[in-house]
Amino acid sequence: MAASISKQLIFNYAADELYPLVLEGVHFLQQKTAMEDGVLPKVKLVLMELLTNALKHNGGAQTEVWLQVDKGNIIIKKTDKGNPLVIHCGGINHEWPLPGNHQAGRKVCIYSGNGSNLNAAVKNNCLVQFLVEETGPEETDLLRLPEHFGLMIIARACSRFAYEFDIDTCTNTFTAVIPLTDSTINDKYDK
Amino acid sequence: MILQTNKHQDVLVVTIQVKEANLTVSEKFKIELFAHIDGGGKYIIVNFEEVTYVDSSFLGKLVSALKHAITNKAEIVVAGLNKDILGLFQLIRLDKAFKIFDSTDSAIANKGK
């Protein structure tokens, strides 16, 4: 990994390892780099939700997490060879890699409600970027609130959040980017 | 049991007795909280004072319980959130869905207002 600072964490699919591993990652970053007050809680949330996602969905595969600090950003990469990403949307399961050759530009809504959507913007058959789309004021009908928040938490805590499936190695990679300066969450929307 | 209950007249305070409110306890949390709603609790304060962190699966169950409370004409409020947990509620706008109080005392004092 060509980055100025990096650390690897190994998660062995055990719930009791999850929080200590989050703290290990946070402690490493505290020691190695200066960041604004609001950044560390976001790092903690992203690590926690990436590992929770692994525990819920990857089917027991060992998970590696890489922490990097580079060019004013904390970059968190989670990789495993477990189950690929599946998004349930409108009664359809979208499983990666997506079939066919003309997927770029598609948008798949992952969650909707409480004044925002979480969309998966398809870049190609193997790569998606998660984007928060503000749709209006918060939900007034609380019975319509979503009950799934994992990917939304990560997407809101990051400036960039993406998933890629490597067909050659059957590896899943989630990449989350958090600026070291809290006020520079400036890349939330696709450009 | 992960919820310890205390009744103050017609207010039920349920204190979460785990530090890590995560996937491993979320289903149990939901079952216990639903049981309190089904048992007739009309103003339930979920007390997070002992909780260090909350994950998305636990929050999902809390929202599920909120909906169950609404359909049973009951109210769920939350109290005792640490700074990180409050930040998480704000991040995903759940601070607009739940009434949030610093302490159970202030949540009790709010009842009926």
PDB file of C-alpha atoms in Angstrom:
ATOM      1  CA  MET A   1       0.000   0.000   0.000  1.00  0.00           C
ATOM      2  CA  ALA A   2       1.605   3.233  -1.113  1.00  0.00           C
ATOM      3  CA  ALA A   3       0.488   5.612   1.592  1.00  0.00           C
ATOM      4  CA  SER A   4       2.288   7.787   4.075  1.00  0.00           C
ATOM      5  CA  ILE A   5       0.870   5.981   7.106  1.00  0.00           C
ATOM      6  CA  SER A   6      -0.956   2.674   7.144  1.00  0.00           C
ATOM      7  CA  LYS A   7      -2.101  -0.075   9.473  1.00  0.00           C
ATOM      8  CA  GLN A   8      -3.793  -3.395   8.938  1.00  0.00           C
ATOM      9  CA  LEU A   9      -6.480  -4.826  11.229  1.00  0.00           C
ATOM     10  CA  ILE A  10      -7.660  -8.429  10.981  1.00  0.00           C
ATOM     11  CA  PHE A  11     -11.232  -9.279  11.923  1.00  0.00           C
ATOM     12  CA  ASN A  12     -11.930 -12.966  12.472  1.00  0.00           C
ATOM     13  CA  TYR A  13     -15.718 -12.847  12.340  1.00  0.00           C
ATOM     14  CA  ALA A  14     -16.185 -12.737  16.104  1.00  0.00           C
ATOM     15  CA  ALA A  15     -18.566 -10.221  17.663  1.00  0.00           C
ATOM     16  CA  ASP A  16     -16.465  -9.778  20.786  1.00  0.00           C
ATOM     17  CA  GLU A  17     -13.481  -8.736  18.650  1.00  0.00           C
ATOM     18  CA  LEU A  18     -15.371  -5.943  16.968  1.00  0.00           C
ATOM     19  CA  TYR A  19     -15.216  -3.073  19.428  1.00  0.00           C
ATOM     20  CA  PRO A  20     -11.635  -3.713  20.612  1.00  0.00           C
ATOM     21  CA  LEU A  21     -10.588  -3.663  16.958  1.00  0.00           C
ATOM     22  CA  VAL A  22     -12.384  -0.356  16.410  1.00  0.00           C
ATOM     23  CA  LEU A  23     -10.568   1.101  19.414  1.00  0.00           C
ATOM     24  CA  GLU A  24      -7.237  -0.240  18.133  1.00  0.00           C
ATOM     25  CA  GLY A  25      -7.788   1.539  14.825  1.00  0.00           C
ATOM     26  CA  VAL A  26      -8.871   4.764  16.482  1.00  0.00           C
ATOM     27  CA  HIS A  27      -5.907   4.663  18.871  1.00  0.00           C
ATOM     28  CA  PHE A  28      -3.510   4.188  15.957  1.00  0.00           C
ATOM     29  CA  LEU A  29      -4.895   7.207  14.141  1.00  0.00           C
ATOM     30  CA  GLN A  30      -4.823   9.338  17.298  1.00  0.00           C
ATOM     31  CA  GLN A  31      -1.153   8.523  17.720  1.00  0.00           C
ATOM     32  CA  LYS A  32      -0.178   9.078  14.118  1.00  0.00           C
ATOM     33  CA  THR A  33      -2.054  12.090  12.884  1.00  0.00           C
ATOM     34  CA  ALA A  34      -3.687  15.323  13.985  1.00  0.00           C
ATOM     35  CA  MET A  35      -7.334  15.729  13.165  1.00  0.00           C
ATOM     36  CA  GLU A  36     -10.210  17.992  14.077  1.00  0.00           C
ATOM     37  CA  ASP A  37     -12.535  17.074  16.965  1.00  0.00           C
ATOM     38  CA  GLY A  38     -15.396  15.833  14.814  1.00  0.00           C
ATOM     39  CA  VAL A  39     -13.312  13.452  12.724  1.00  0.00           C
ATOM     40  CA  LEU A  40     -12.518  10.702  15.211  1.00  0.00           C
ATOM     41  CA  PRO A  41     -16.174   9.903  16.061  1.00  0.00           C
ATOM     42  CA  LYS A  42     -16.773   9.484  12.324  1.00  0.00           C
ATOM     43  CA  VAL A  43     -13.822   7.122  12.026  1.00  0.00           C
ATOM     44  CA  LYS A  44     -15.205   5.115  14.929  1.00  0.00           C
ATOM     45  CA  LEU A  45     -18.655   4.905  13.332  1.00  0.00           C
ATOM     46  CA  VAL A  46     -17.280   3.881   9.952  1.00  0.00           C
ATOM     47  CA  LEU A  47     -15.061   1.153  11.420  1.00  0.00           C
ATOM     48  CA  MET A  48     -17.877  -0.140  13.572  1.00  0.00           C
ATOM     49  CA  GLU A  49     -20.382  -0.270  10.739  1.00  0.00           C
ATOM     50  CA  LEU A  50     -17.963  -1.819   8.249  1.00  0.00           C
ATOM     51  CA  LEU A  51     -17.177  -4.598  10.713  1.00  0.00           C
ATOM     52  CA  THR A  52     -20.837  -5.021  11.669  1.00  0.00           C
ATOM     53  CA  ASN A  53     -21.620  -5.307   7.970  1.00  0.00           C
ATOM     54  CA  ALA A  54     -18.990  -8.046   7.705  1.00  0.00           C
ATOM     55  CA  LEU A  55     -20.467  -9.875  10.672  1.00  0.00           C
ATOM     56  CA  LYS A  56     -23.979  -9.699   9.224  1.00  0.00           C
ATOM     57  CA  HIS A  57     -23.355 -10.372   5.580  1.00  0.00           C
ATOM     58  CA  ASN A  58     -20.012 -11.790   4.538  1.00  0.00           C
ATOM     59  CA  GLY A  59     -20.716 -15.372   5.549  1.00  0.00           C
ATOM     60  CA  GLY A  60     -17.787 -15.936   7.892  1.00  0.00           C
ATOM     61  CA  ALA A  61     -14.848 -14.918   5.741  1.00  0.00           C
ATOM     62  CA  GLN A  62     -11.827 -13.292   7.362  1.00  0.00           C
ATOM     63  CA  THR A  63     -11.933  -9.544   6.931  1.00  0.00           C
ATOM     64  CA  GLU A  64      -8.984  -7.207   6.550  1.00  0.00           C
ATOM     65  CA  VAL A  65      -9.220  -3.516   7.270  1.00  0.00           C
ATOM     66  CA  TRP A  66      -6.548  -1.103   6.105  1.00  0.00           C
ATOM     67  CA  LEU A  67      -6.234   2.334   7.625  1.00  0.00           C
ATOM     68  CA  GLN A  68      -4.304   4.916   5.654  1.00  0.00           C
ATOM     69  CA  VAL A  69      -3.645   8.579   6.137  1.00  0.00           C
ATOM     70  CA  ASP A  70      -2.795  10.244   2.892  1.00  0.00           C
ATOM     71  CA  LYS A  71      -3.197  13.692   1.327  1.00  0.00           C
ATOM     72  CA  GLY A  72      -5.420  15.091   4.044  1.00  0.00           C
ATOM     73  CA  ASN A  73      -7.710  12.068   4.209  1.00  0.00           C
ATOM     74  CA  ILE A  74      -8.199   8.988   6.325  1.00  0.00           C
ATOM     75  CA  ILE A  75      -8.862   6.108   3.954  1.00  0.00           C
ATOM     76  CA  ILE A  76     -10.468   2.967   5.359  1.00  0.00           C
ATOM     77  CA  LYS A  77     -10.538  -0.116   3.136  1.00  0.00           C
ATOM     78  CA  LYS A  78     -12.315  -3.304   4.142  1.00  0.00           C
ATOM     79  CA  THR A  79     -11.683  -6.417   2.065  1.00  0.00           C
ATOM     80  CA  ASP A  80     -12.914  -9.998   2.233  1.00  0.00           C
ATOM     81  CA  LYS A  81     -13.630 -12.942  -0.030  1.00  0.00           C
ATOM     82  CA  GLY A  82     -17.065 -13.592   1.440  1.00  0.00           C
ATOM     83  CA  ASN A  83     -20.494 -12.988  -0.014  1.00  0.00           C
ATOM     84  CA  PRO A  84     -20.628 -10.154  -2.563  1.00  0.00           C
ATOM     85  CA  LEU A  85     -22.841  -7.106  -2.104  1.00  0.00           C
ATOM     86  CA  VAL A  86     -26.566  -7.690  -2.538  1.00  0.00           C
ATOM     87  CA  ILE A  87     -29.032  -4.821  -2.538  1.00  0.00           C
ATOM     88  CA  HIS A  88     -32.748  -5.499  -2.208  1.00  0.00           C
ATOM     89  CA  CYS A  89     -34.663  -2.843  -4.077  1.00  0.00           C
ATOM     90  CA  GLY A  90     -38.234  -2.865  -5.329  1.00  0.00           C
ATOM     91  CA  GLY A  91     -38.582  -6.603  -4.817  1.00  0.00           C
ATOM     92  CA  ILE A  92     -35.440  -7.291  -6.841  1.00  0.00           C
ATOM     93  CA  ASN A  93     -32.080  -8.552  -5.557  1.00  0.00           C
ATOM     94  CA  HIS A  94     -29.169  -6.742  -7.201  1.00  0.00           C
ATOM     95  CA  GLU A  95     -26.100  -8.910  -6.706  1.00  0.00           C
ATOM     96  CA  TRP A  96     -22.545  -7.936  -7.585  1.00  0.00           C
ATOM     97  CA  PRO A  97     -21.005  -8.298 -10.071  1.00  0.00           C
ATOM     98  CA  LEU A  98     -24.066  -7.024 -11.936  1.00  0.00           C
ATOM     99  CA  PRO A  99     -24.904  -8.933 -15.113  1.00  0.00           C
ATOM    100  CA  GLY A 100     -24.583  -7.437 -18.599  1.00  0.00           C
ATOM    101  CA  ASN A 101     -22.279  -4.837 -20.044  1.00  0.00           C
ATOM    102  CA  HIS A 102     -24.186  -1.571 -19.855  1.00  0.00           C
ATOM    103  CA  GLN A 103     -24.685  -0.873 -16.179  1.00  0.00           C
ATOM    104  CA  ALA A 104     -22.816   2.436 -15.889  1.00  0.00           C
ATOM    105  CA  GLY A 105     -25.053   5.330 -14.925  1.00  0.00           C
ATOM    106  CA  ARG A 106     -27.748   3.230 -13.264  1.00  0.00           C
ATOM    107  CA  LYS A 107     -28.881   4.302  -9.836  1.00  0.00           C
ATOM    108  CA  VAL A 108     -30.245   1.763  -7.346  1.00  0.00           C
ATOM    109  CA  CYS A 109     -32.086   3.078  -4.293  1.00  0.00           C
ATOM    110  CA  ILE A 110     -30.958   1.220  -1.170  1.00  0.00           C
ATOM    111  CA  TYR A 111     -33.005   2.979   1.497  1.00  0.00           C
ATOM    112  CA  SER A 112     -35.541   5.736   1.304  1.00  0.00           C
ATOM    113  CA  GLY A 113     -37.142   7.697   4.097  1.00  0.00           C
ATOM    114  CA  ASN A 114     -36.711  10.398   6.731  1.00  0.00           C
ATOM    115  CA  GLY A 115     -35.980  13.018   4.094  1.00  0.00           C
ATOM    116  CA  SER A 116     -33.218  11.246   2.247  1.00  0.00           C
ATOM    117  CA  ASN A 117     -32.367   8.365  -0.029  1.00  0.00           C
ATOM    118  CA  LEU A 118     -29.253   6.257  -0.045  1.00  0.00           C
ATOM    119  CA  ASN A 119     -28.454   5.422  -3.650  1.00  0.00           C
ATOM    120  CA  ALA A 120     -25.912   3.115  -5.205  1.00  0.00           C
ATOM    121  CA  ALA A 121     -24.579   4.897  -8.283  1.00  0.00           C
ATOM    122  CA  VAL A 122     -23.302   2.201 -10.639  1.00  0.00           C
ATOM    123  CA  LYS A 123     -19.939   3.056 -12.237  1.00  0.00           C
ATOM    124  CA  ASN A 124     -19.547  -0.293 -13.976  1.00  0.00           C
ATOM    125  CA  ASN A 125     -20.592  -3.910 -13.371  1.00  0.00           C
ATOM    126  CA  CYS A 126     -18.221  -4.203 -10.435  1.00  0.00           C
ATOM    127  CA  LEU A 127     -18.056  -0.719  -8.934  1.00  0.00           C
ATOM    128  CA  VAL A 128     -20.662   1.381  -7.135  1.00  0.00           C
ATOM    129  CA  GLN A 129     -20.486   4.597  -5.190  1.00  0.00           C
ATOM    130  CA  PHE A 130     -22.903   5.192  -2.317  1.00  0.00           C
ATOM    131  CA  LEU A 131     -24.523   8.624  -2.420  1.00  0.00           C
ATOM    132  CA  VAL A 132     -26.854  10.353  -0.010  1.00  0.00           C
ATOM    133  CA  GLU A 133     -29.607  12.258  -1.769  1.00  0.00           C
ATOM    134  CA  GLU A 134     -31.523  14.761   0.350  1.00  0.00           C
ATOM    135  CA  THR A 135     -35.153  14.593  -0.729  1.00  0.00           C
ATOM    136  CA  GLY A 136     -36.889  16.938   1.682  1.00  0.00           C
ATOM    137  CA  PRO A 137     -37.680  17.519   5.352  1.00  0.00           C
ATOM    138  CA  GLU A 138     -37.465  14.739   7.917  1.00  0.00           C
ATOM    139  CA  GLU A 139     -40.218  12.142   8.009  1.00  0.00           C
ATOM    140  CA  THR A 140     -43.338  13.300   9.814  1.00  0.00           C
ATOM    141  CA  ASP A 141     -44.960   9.886   9.554  1.00  0.00           C
ATOM    142  CA  LEU A 142     -42.716   7.952  11.920  1.00  0.00           C
ATOM    143  CA  LEU A 143     -44.223   4.663  10.775  1.00  0.00           C
ATOM    144  CA  ARG A 144     -42.358   5.194   7.485  1.00  0.00           C
ATOM    145  CA  LEU A 145     -38.931   5.544   9.070  1.00  0.00           C
ATOM    146  CA  PRO A 146     -36.327   3.145   7.672  1.00  0.00           C
ATOM    147  CA  GLU A 147     -34.984   0.471  10.032  1.00  0.00           C
ATOM    148  CA  HIS A 148     -31.680  -0.185   8.248  1.00  0.00           C
ATOM    149  CA  PHE A 149     -28.950   2.355   8.810  1.00  0.00           C
ATOM    150  CA  GLY A 150     -25.557   0.717   8.368  1.00  0.00           C
ATOM    151  CA  LEU A 151     -24.623   1.930   4.890  1.00  0.00           C
ATOM    152  CA  MET A 152     -26.358   5.263   5.489  1.00  0.00           C
ATOM    153  CA  ILE A 153     -24.241   5.890   8.605  1.00  0.00           C
ATOM    154  CA  ILE A 154     -21.049   5.236   6.667  1.00  0.00           C
ATOM    155  CA  ALA A 155     -22.149   7.312   3.670  1.00  0.00           C
ATOM    156  CA  ARG A 156     -23.063  10.264   5.881  1.00  0.00           C
ATOM    157  CA  ALA A 157     -19.826  10.048   7.871  1.00  0.00           C
ATOM    158  CA  CYS A 158     -17.611  10.006   4.762  1.00  0.00           C
ATOM    159  CA  SER A 159     -16.832  12.240   1.841  1.00  0.00           C
ATOM    160  CA  ARG A 160     -16.647   9.200  -0.427  1.00  0.00           C
ATOM    161  CA  PHE A 161     -17.872   5.625   0.048  1.00  0.00           C
ATOM    162  CA  ALA A 162     -17.660   2.924  -2.596  1.00  0.00           C
ATOM    163  CA  TYR A 163     -17.825  -0.839  -3.118  1.00  0.00           C
ATOM    164  CA  GLU A 164     -15.878  -2.829  -5.679  1.00  0.00           C
ATOM    165  CA  PHE A 165     -15.938  -6.503  -6.581  1.00  0.00           C
ATOM    166  CA  ASP A 166     -12.745  -7.912  -8.103  1.00  0.00           C
ATOM    167  CA  ILE A 167     -13.790 -10.630 -10.533  1.00  0.00           C
ATOM    168  CA  ASP A 168     -10.300 -12.148 -10.798  1.00  0.00           C
ATOM    169  CA  THR A 169      -9.821 -12.657  -7.072  1.00  0.00           C
ATOM    170  CA  CYS A 170     -13.498 -12.663  -5.954  1.00  0.00           C
ATOM    171  CA  THR A 171     -12.620  -9.981  -3.412  1.00  0.00           C
ATOM    172  CA  ASN A 172     -15.055  -7.452  -2.007  1.00  0.00           C
ATOM    173  CA  THR A 173     -13.627  -4.032  -1.148  1.00  0.00           C
ATOM    174  CA  PHE A 174     -15.444  -1.233   0.625  1.00  0.00           C
ATOM    175  CA  THR A 175     -13.546   2.070   0.623  1.00  0.00           C
ATOM    176  CA  ALA A 176     -14.483   4.972   2.886  1.00  0.00           C
ATOM    177  CA  VAL A 177     -12.725   8.350   2.784  1.00  0.00           C
ATOM    178  CA  ILE A 178     -12.905  10.777   5.707  1.00  0.00           C
ATOM    179  CA  PRO A 179     -11.186  14.180   5.429  1.00  0.00           C
ATOM    180  CA  LEU A 180      -8.910  15.095   8.340  1.00  0.00           C
ATOM    181  CA  THR A 181     -10.579  18.488   8.397  1.00  0.00           C
ATOM    182  CA  ASP A 182     -14.158  18.049   9.495  1.00  0.00           C
ATOM    183  CA  SER A 183     -15.460  20.929   7.422  1.00  0.00           C
ATOM    184  CA  THR A 184     -14.241  19.485   4.148  1.00  0.00           C
ATOM    185  CA  ILE A 185     -16.957  16.913   3.595  1.00  0.00           C
ATOM    186  CA  ASN A 186     -17.311  18.282   0.101  1.00  0.00           C
ATOM    187  CA  ASP A 187     -17.576  15.345  -2.185  1.00  0.00           C
ATOM    188  CA  LYS A 188     -20.844  13.842  -1.026  1.00  0.00           C
ATOM    189  CA  TYR A 189     -22.573  14.048  -4.337  1.00  0.00           C
ATOM    190  CA  ASP A 190     -21.478  12.543  -7.564  1.00  0.00           C
ATOM    191  CA  LYS A 191     -19.738  15.026  -9.822  1.00  0.00           C
TER     192      LYS A 191
ATOM    193  CA  MET B   1     -32.444  -9.634  30.551  1.00  0.00           C
ATOM    194  CA  ILE B   2     -30.683  -6.644  29.098  1.00  0.00           C
ATOM    195  CA  LEU B   3     -33.306  -4.124  30.223  1.00  0.00           C
ATOM    196  CA  GLN B   4     -33.649  -3.203  33.877  1.00  0.00           C
ATOM    197  CA  THR B   5     -37.015  -1.615  34.570  1.00  0.00           C
ATOM    198  CA  ASN B   6     -38.102   0.960  37.112  1.00  0.00           C
ATOM    199  CA  LYS B   7     -41.597   2.319  37.363  1.00  0.00           C
ATOM    200  CA  HIS B   8     -42.223   5.912  38.426  1.00  0.00           C
ATOM    201  CA  GLN B   9     -46.013   6.156  38.716  1.00  0.00           C
ATOM    202  CA  ASP B  10     -47.138   5.742  35.090  1.00  0.00           C
ATOM    203  CA  VAL B  11     -43.666   6.167  33.603  1.00  0.00           C
ATOM    204  CA  LEU B  12     -41.547   3.147  32.776  1.00  0.00           C
ATOM    205  CA  VAL B  13     -37.772   3.617  32.741  1.00  0.00           C
ATOM    206  CA  VAL B  14     -35.933   0.824  30.953  1.00  0.00           C
ATOM    207  CA  THR B  15     -32.181   0.964  31.411  1.00  0.00           C
ATOM    208  CA  ILE B  16     -30.022  -0.831  28.861  1.00  0.00           C
ATOM    209  CA  GLN B  17     -27.556  -2.881  30.872  1.00  0.00           C
ATOM    210  CA  VAL B  18     -24.896  -3.487  28.262  1.00  0.00           C
ATOM    211  CA  LYS B  19     -21.988  -1.270  27.319  1.00  0.00           C
ATOM    212  CA  GLU B  20     -21.941  -2.453  23.720  1.00  0.00           C
ATOM    213  CA  ALA B  21     -25.410  -2.118  22.198  1.00  0.00           C
ATOM    214  CA  ASN B  22     -24.737  -4.070  19.050  1.00  0.00           C
ATOM    215  CA  LEU B  23     -25.844  -6.875  16.760  1.00  0.00           C
ATOM    216  CA  THR B  24     -25.361  -9.525  19.451  1.00  0.00           C
ATOM    217  CA  VAL B  25     -27.992  -8.031  21.768  1.00  0.00           C
ATOM    218  CA  SER B  26     -30.255  -6.099  19.397  1.00  0.00           C
ATOM    219  CA  GLU B  27     -32.861  -8.827  18.878  1.00  0.00           C
ATOM    220  CA  LYS B  28     -33.124  -9.439  22.619  1.00  0.00           C
ATOM    221  CA  PHE B  29     -33.485  -5.695  23.166  1.00  0.00           C
ATOM    222  CA  LYS B  30     -36.358  -5.585  20.676  1.00  0.00           C
ATOM    223  CA  ILE B  31     -38.163  -8.538  22.240  1.00  0.00           C
ATOM    224  CA  GLU B  32     -37.891  -7.085  25.741  1.00  0.00           C
ATOM    225  CA  LEU B  33     -38.941  -3.595  24.691  1.00  0.00           C
ATOM    226  CA  PHE B  34     -41.890  -4.902  22.672  1.00  0.00           C
ATOM    227  CA  ALA B  35     -42.972  -6.881  25.756  1.00  0.00           C
ATOM    228  CA  HIS B  36     -43.039  -3.658  27.806  1.00  0.00           C
ATOM    229  CA  ILE B  37     -45.148  -1.945  25.140  1.00  0.00           C
ATOM    230  CA  ASP B  38     -47.485  -4.933  24.905  1.00  0.00           C
ATOM    231  CA  GLY B  39     -47.624  -4.953  28.714  1.00  0.00           C
ATOM    232  CA  GLY B  40     -49.287  -1.556  28.663  1.00  0.00           C
ATOM    233  CA  GLY B  41     -46.386   0.892  29.091  1.00  0.00           C
ATOM    234  CA  LYS B  42     -47.580   4.209  27.676  1.00  0.00           C
ATOM    235  CA  TYR B  43     -44.554   6.419  28.362  1.00  0.00           C
ATOM    236  CA  ILE B  44     -41.326   4.496  28.162  1.00  0.00           C
ATOM    237  CA  ILE B  45     -37.938   6.083  28.724  1.00  0.00           C
ATOM    238  CA  VAL B  46     -35.093   4.116  27.168  1.00  0.00           C
ATOM    239  CA  ASN B  47     -32.076   4.956  29.289  1.00  0.00           C
ATOM    240  CA  PHE B  48     -28.674   4.723  27.546  1.00  0.00           C
ATOM    241  CA  GLU B  49     -26.594   5.883  30.551  1.00  0.00           C
ATOM    242  CA  GLU B  50     -24.641   2.625  30.740  1.00  0.00           C
ATOM    243  CA  VAL B  51     -24.094   2.268  26.991  1.00  0.00           C
ATOM    244  CA  THR B  52     -20.735   3.087  25.433  1.00  0.00           C
ATOM    245  CA  TYR B  53     -21.687   2.646  21.796  1.00  0.00           C
ATOM    246  CA  VAL B  54     -24.660   1.749  19.614  1.00  0.00           C
ATOM    247  CA  ASP B  55     -24.559   0.165  16.183  1.00  0.00           C
ATOM    248  CA  SER B  56     -26.984   0.330  13.264  1.00  0.00           C
ATOM    249  CA  SER B  57     -28.679  -2.976  14.055  1.00  0.00           C
ATOM    250  CA  PHE B  58     -29.532  -1.801  17.576  1.00  0.00           C
ATOM    251  CA  LEU B  59     -30.847   1.511  16.234  1.00  0.00           C
ATOM    252  CA  GLY B  60     -32.982  -0.402  13.750  1.00  0.00           C
ATOM    253  CA  LYS B  61     -34.627  -2.296  16.607  1.00  0.00           C
ATOM    254  CA  LEU B  62     -35.169   0.940  18.520  1.00  0.00           C
ATOM    255  CA  VAL B  63     -36.980   2.394  15.504  1.00  0.00           C
ATOM    256  CA  SER B  64     -38.987  -0.806  15.149  1.00  0.00           C
ATOM    257  CA  ALA B  65     -40.034  -0.437  18.815  1.00  0.00           C
ATOM    258  CA  LEU B  66     -40.953   3.211  18.222  1.00  0.00           C
ATOM    259  CA  LYS B  67     -43.320   2.156  15.446  1.00  0.00           C
ATOM    260  CA  HIS B  68     -44.792  -0.575  17.640  1.00  0.00           C
ATOM    261  CA  ALA B  69     -45.318   1.997  20.388  1.00  0.00           C
ATOM    262  CA  ILE B  70     -47.062   4.407  18.013  1.00  0.00           C
ATOM    263  CA  THR B  71     -49.484   1.732  16.839  1.00  0.00           C
ATOM    264  CA  ASN B  72     -50.196   0.965  20.510  1.00  0.00           C
ATOM    265  CA  LYS B  73     -50.702   4.671  21.333  1.00  0.00           C
ATOM    266  CA  ALA B  74     -47.608   4.695  23.498  1.00  0.00           C
ATOM    267  CA  GLU B  75     -44.571   6.971  23.498  1.00  0.00           C
ATOM    268  CA  ILE B  76     -40.883   6.079  23.578  1.00  0.00           C
ATOM    269  CA  VAL B  77     -38.273   8.695  24.469  1.00  0.00           C
ATOM    270  CA  VAL B  78     -34.543   8.285  25.016  1.00  0.00           C
ATOM    271  CA  ALA B  79     -32.247   9.611  27.724  1.00  0.00           C
ATOM    272  CA  GLY B  80     -28.633   9.481  28.856  1.00  0.00           C
ATOM    273  CA  LEU B  81     -26.952   9.423  25.442  1.00  0.00           C
ATOM    274  CA  ASN B  82     -23.205  10.001  25.511  1.00  0.00           C
ATOM    275  CA  LYS B  83     -21.657  12.430  23.043  1.00  0.00           C
ATOM    276  CA  ASP B  84     -20.875   9.766  20.421  1.00  0.00           C
ATOM    277  CA  ILE B  85     -24.344   8.235  20.530  1.00  0.00           C
ATOM    278  CA  LEU B  86     -26.017  11.637  20.351  1.00  0.00           C
ATOM    279  CA  GLY B  87     -23.811  12.429  17.359  1.00  0.00           C
ATOM    280  CA  LEU B  88     -24.973   9.212  15.690  1.00  0.00           C
ATOM    281  CA  PHE B  89     -28.655  10.074  16.251  1.00  0.00           C
ATOM    282  CA  GLN B  90     -27.997  13.492  14.709  1.00  0.00           C
ATOM    283  CA  LEU B  91     -26.023  12.064  11.794  1.00  0.00           C
ATOM    284  CA  ILE B  92     -28.939   9.942  10.589  1.00  0.00           C
ATOM    285  CA  ARG B  93     -31.617  12.399  11.753  1.00  0.00           C
ATOM    286  CA  LEU B  94     -33.066  10.170  14.448  1.00  0.00           C
ATOM    287  CA  ASP B  95     -32.887  13.195  16.748  1.00  0.00           C
ATOM    288  CA  LYS B  96     -35.954  14.384  14.827  1.00  0.00           C
ATOM    289  CA  ALA B  97     -37.818  11.119  15.398  1.00  0.00           C
ATOM    290  CA  PHE B  98     -37.140  10.684  19.122  1.00  0.00           C
ATOM    291  CA  LYS B  99     -37.425  13.116  22.011  1.00  0.00           C
ATOM    292  CA  ILE B 100     -33.963  13.111  23.574  1.00  0.00           C
ATOM    293  CA  PHE B 101     -33.274  14.038  27.206  1.00  0.00           C
ATOM    294  CA  ASP B 102     -30.058  14.482  29.163  1.00  0.00           C
ATOM    295  CA  SER B 103     -31.313  12.314  31.998  1.00  0.00           C
ATOM    296  CA  THR B 104     -34.211  10.111  33.022  1.00  0.00           C
ATOM    297  CA  ASP B 105     -35.253  12.801  35.538  1.00  0.00           C
ATOM    298  CA  SER B 106     -35.733  15.379  32.806  1.00  0.00           C
ATOM    299  CA  ALA B 107     -37.550  12.794  30.671  1.00  0.00           C
ATOM    300  CA  ILE B 108     -39.880  12.029  33.579  1.00  0.00           C
ATOM    301  CA  ALA B 109     -40.484  15.734  34.124  1.00  0.00           C
ATOM    302  CA  ASN B 110     -41.386  16.103  30.437  1.00  0.00           C
ATOM    303  CA  LYS B 111     -44.199  13.553  30.495  1.00  0.00           C
ATOM    304  CA  GLY B 112     -47.448  15.041  29.260  1.00  0.00           C
ATOM    305  CA  LYS B 113     -45.830  18.196  27.905  1.00  0.00           C
TER     306      LYS B 113
END
